GROMACS .gro file of C-alpha atoms in nm:
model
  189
    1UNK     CA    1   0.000   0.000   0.000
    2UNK     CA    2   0.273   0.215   0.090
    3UNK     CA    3   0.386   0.174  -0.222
    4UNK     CA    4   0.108   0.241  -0.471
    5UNK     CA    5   0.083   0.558  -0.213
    6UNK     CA    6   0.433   0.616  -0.364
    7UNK     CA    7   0.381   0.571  -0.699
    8UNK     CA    8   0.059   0.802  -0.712
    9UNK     CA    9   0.248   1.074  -0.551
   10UNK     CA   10   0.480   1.054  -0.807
   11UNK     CA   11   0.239   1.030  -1.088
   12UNK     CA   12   0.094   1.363  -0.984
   13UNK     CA   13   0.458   1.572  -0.940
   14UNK     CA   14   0.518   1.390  -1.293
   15UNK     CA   15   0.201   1.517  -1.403
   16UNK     CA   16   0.279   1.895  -1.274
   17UNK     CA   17   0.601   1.869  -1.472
   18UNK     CA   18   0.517   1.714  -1.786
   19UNK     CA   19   0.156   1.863  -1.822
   20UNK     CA   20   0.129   2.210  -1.635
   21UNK     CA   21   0.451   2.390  -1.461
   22UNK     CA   22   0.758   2.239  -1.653
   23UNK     CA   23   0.917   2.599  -1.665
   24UNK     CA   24   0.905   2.663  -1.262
   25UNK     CA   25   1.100   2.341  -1.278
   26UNK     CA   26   1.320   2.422  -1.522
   27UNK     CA   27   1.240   2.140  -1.713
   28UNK     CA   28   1.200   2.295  -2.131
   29UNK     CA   29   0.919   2.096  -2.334
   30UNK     CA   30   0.913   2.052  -2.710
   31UNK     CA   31   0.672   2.271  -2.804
   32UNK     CA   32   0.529   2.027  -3.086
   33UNK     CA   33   0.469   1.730  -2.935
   34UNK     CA   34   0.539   1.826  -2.547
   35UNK     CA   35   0.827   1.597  -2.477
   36UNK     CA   36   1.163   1.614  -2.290
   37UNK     CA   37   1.461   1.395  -2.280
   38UNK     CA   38   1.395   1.127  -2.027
   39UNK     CA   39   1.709   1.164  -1.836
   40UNK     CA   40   1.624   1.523  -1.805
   41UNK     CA   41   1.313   1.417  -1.684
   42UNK     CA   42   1.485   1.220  -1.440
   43UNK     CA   43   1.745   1.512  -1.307
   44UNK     CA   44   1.459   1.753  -1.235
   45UNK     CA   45   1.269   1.490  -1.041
   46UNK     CA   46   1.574   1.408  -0.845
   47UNK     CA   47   1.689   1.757  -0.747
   48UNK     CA   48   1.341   1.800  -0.590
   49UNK     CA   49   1.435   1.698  -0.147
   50UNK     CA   50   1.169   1.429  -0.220
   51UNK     CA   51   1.249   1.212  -0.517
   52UNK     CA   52   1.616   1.251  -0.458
   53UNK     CA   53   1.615   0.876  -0.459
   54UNK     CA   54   1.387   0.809  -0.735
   55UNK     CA   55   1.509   0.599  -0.951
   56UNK     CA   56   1.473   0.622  -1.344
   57UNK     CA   57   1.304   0.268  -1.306
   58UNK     CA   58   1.069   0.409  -1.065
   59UNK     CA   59   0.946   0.649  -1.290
   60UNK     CA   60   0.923   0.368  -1.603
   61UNK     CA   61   0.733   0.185  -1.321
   62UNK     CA   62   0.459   0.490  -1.262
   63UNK     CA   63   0.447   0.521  -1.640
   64UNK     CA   64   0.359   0.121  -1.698
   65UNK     CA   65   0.086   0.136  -1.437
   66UNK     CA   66  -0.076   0.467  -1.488
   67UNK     CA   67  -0.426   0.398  -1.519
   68UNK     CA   68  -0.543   0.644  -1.748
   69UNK     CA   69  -0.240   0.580  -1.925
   70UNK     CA   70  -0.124   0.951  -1.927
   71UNK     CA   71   0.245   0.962  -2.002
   72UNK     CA   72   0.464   0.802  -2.287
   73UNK     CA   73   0.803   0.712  -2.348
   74UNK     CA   74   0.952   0.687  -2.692
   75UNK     CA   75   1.303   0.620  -2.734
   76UNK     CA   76   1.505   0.845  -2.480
   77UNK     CA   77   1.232   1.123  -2.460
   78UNK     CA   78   0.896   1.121  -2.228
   79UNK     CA   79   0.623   1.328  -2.247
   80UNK     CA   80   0.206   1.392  -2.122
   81UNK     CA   81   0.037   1.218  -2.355
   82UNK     CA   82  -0.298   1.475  -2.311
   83UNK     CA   83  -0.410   1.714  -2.066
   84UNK     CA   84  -0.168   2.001  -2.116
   85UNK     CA   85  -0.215   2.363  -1.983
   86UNK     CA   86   0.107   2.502  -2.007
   87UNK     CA   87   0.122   2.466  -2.410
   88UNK     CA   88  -0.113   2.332  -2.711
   89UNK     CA   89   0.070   2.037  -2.842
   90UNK     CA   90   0.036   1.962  -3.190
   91UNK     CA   91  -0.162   1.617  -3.264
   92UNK     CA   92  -0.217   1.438  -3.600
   93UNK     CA   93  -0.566   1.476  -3.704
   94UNK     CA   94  -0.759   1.147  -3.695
   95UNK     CA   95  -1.057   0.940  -3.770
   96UNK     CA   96  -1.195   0.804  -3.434
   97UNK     CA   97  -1.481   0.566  -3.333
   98UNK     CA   98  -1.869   0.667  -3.475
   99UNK     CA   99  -1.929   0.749  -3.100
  100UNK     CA  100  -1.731   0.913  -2.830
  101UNK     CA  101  -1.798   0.967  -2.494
  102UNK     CA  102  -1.740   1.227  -2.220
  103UNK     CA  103  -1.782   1.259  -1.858
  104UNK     CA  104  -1.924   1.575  -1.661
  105UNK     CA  105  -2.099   1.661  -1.428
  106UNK     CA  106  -2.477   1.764  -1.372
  107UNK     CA  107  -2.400   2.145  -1.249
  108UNK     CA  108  -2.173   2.198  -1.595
  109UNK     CA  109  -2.428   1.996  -1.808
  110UNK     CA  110  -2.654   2.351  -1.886
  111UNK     CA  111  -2.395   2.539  -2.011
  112UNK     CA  112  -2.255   2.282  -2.176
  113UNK     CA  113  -2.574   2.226  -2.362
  114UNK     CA  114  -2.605   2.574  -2.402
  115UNK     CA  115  -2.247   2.632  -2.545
  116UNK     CA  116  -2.127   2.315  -2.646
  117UNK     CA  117  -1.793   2.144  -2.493
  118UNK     CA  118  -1.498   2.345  -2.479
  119UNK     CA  119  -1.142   2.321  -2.345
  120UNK     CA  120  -1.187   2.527  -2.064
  121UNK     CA  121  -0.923   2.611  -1.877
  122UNK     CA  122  -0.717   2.302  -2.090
  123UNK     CA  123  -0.597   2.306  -2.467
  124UNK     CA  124  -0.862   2.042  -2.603
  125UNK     CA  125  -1.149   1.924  -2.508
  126UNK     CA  126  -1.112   1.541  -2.378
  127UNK     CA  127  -1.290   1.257  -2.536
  128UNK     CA  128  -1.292   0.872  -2.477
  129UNK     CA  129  -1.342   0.586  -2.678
  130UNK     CA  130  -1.548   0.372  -2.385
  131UNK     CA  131  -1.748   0.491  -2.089
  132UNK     CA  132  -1.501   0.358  -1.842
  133UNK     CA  133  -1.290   0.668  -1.855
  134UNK     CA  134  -1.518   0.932  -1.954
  135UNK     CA  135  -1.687   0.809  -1.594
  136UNK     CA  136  -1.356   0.879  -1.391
  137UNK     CA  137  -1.320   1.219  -1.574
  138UNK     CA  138  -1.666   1.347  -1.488
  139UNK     CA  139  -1.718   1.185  -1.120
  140UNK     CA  140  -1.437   1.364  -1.026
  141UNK     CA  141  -1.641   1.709  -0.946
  142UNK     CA  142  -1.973   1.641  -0.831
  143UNK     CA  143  -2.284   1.414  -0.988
  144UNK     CA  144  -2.189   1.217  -1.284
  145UNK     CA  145  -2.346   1.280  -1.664
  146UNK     CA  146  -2.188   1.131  -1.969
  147UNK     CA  147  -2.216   1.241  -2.309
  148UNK     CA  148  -2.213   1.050  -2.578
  149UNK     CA  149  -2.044   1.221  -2.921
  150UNK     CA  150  -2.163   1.153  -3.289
  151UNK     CA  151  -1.840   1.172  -3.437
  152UNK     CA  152  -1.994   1.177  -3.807
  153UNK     CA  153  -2.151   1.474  -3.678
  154UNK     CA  154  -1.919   1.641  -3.579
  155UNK     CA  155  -1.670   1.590  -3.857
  156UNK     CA  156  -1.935   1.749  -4.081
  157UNK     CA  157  -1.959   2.015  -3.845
  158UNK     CA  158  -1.645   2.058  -3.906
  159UNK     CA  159  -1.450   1.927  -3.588
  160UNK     CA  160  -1.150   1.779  -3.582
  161UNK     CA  161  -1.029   1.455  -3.379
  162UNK     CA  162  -0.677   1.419  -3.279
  163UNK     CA  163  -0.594   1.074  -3.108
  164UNK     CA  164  -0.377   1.116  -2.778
  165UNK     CA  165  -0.333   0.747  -2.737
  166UNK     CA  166  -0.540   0.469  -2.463
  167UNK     CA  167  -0.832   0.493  -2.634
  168UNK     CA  168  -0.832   0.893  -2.578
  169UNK     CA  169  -0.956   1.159  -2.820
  170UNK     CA  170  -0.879   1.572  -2.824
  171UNK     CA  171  -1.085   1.812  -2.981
  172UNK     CA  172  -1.125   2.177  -2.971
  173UNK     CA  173  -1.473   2.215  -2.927
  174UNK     CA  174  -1.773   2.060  -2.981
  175UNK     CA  175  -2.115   2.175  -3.059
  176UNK     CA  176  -2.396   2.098  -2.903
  177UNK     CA  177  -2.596   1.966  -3.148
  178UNK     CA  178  -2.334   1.686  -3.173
  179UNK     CA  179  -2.359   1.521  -2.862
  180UNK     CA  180  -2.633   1.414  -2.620
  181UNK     CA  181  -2.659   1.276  -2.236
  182UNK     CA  182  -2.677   0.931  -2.165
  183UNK     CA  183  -2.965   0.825  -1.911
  184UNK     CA  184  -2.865   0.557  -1.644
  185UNK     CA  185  -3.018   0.286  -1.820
  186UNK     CA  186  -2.795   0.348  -2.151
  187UNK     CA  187  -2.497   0.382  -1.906
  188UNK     CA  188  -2.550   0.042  -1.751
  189UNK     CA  189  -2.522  -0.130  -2.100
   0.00000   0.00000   0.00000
């Protein structure tokens, strides 16, 4: 237990870094695609009183068992695979799934009928392939709704998908008339 404890702690200083205050860090993200050199990664982590012992292991460790999947390594570089605030990475547009979902919450849901979705205070609006996720998203701040997300729709509306990897989806807005609530009897199934 202490352990996991460990490993989520890290997750979330990882997540500060890679997704929202690399510069008070000093850490310096590609501004295309968001990445840094792992072992830069590494150095950053370990010159914080805390992780002075973390090992670069550890952190492959917290990436492997991340449950929303949220970072990547490829070759020697690591980045946030979604979720940014600090800078809008660049993302290949995609085709996804006919439907997407995404999770909210019932005080947001007028407005967001209202205005559509939109990034907020992120980069993209977040979208995901099953309910599974869209559900931990949207618990997270108060009474569950999820959306579900015509994607034909939308296209013709002329949105545009970029895939972030794990079955998650990026867009910069979406209207309203492209997406509707699921009821708890459609969420069950």
């Amino acid at each position: 237990m202490h352990q996991q404890k460990s490993e989520i702690s890290l997750s979330k200083f990882m997540t500060r870094l890679l997704r929202h205050t690399p510069e008070s860090h000093g850490l310096k993200l590609d501004p295309e695609d968001g990445s840094c050199p792992f072992d830069q990664l590494v150095a950053v982590i370990q010159a914080e009183p805390r992780w002075r012992r973390v090992t670069a292991e550890d952190i492959r460790t917290v990436v492997a068992n991340s449950d929303k999947q949220r970072f990547e390594i490829r070759g020697d570089r690591i980045r946030a695979r979604y979720g940014h605030s600090h800078d809008k990475v660049q993302y290949t547009p995609g085709t996804p799934p006919s439907v997407l979902y995404h999770g909210t919450n019932t005080e947001a849901l007028p407005s967001i009928l209202r205005e559509g979705l939109r990034p907020m205070n992120r980069k993209y609006v977040h979208l995901s392939e099953g309910t599974h996720f869209a559900a931990m998203a949207g618990s997270r701040r108060g009474e569950l709704v999820i959306l579900t997300i015509d994607t034909g729709k939308a296209e013709s509306e002329g949105v545009v998908f970029y895939y972030a990897g794990n079955e998650v989806w990026l867009a910069d807005a979406v209207p309203a008339s492209c997406f509707k609530a699921l009821d708890g009897k459609e969420r069950e199934g």
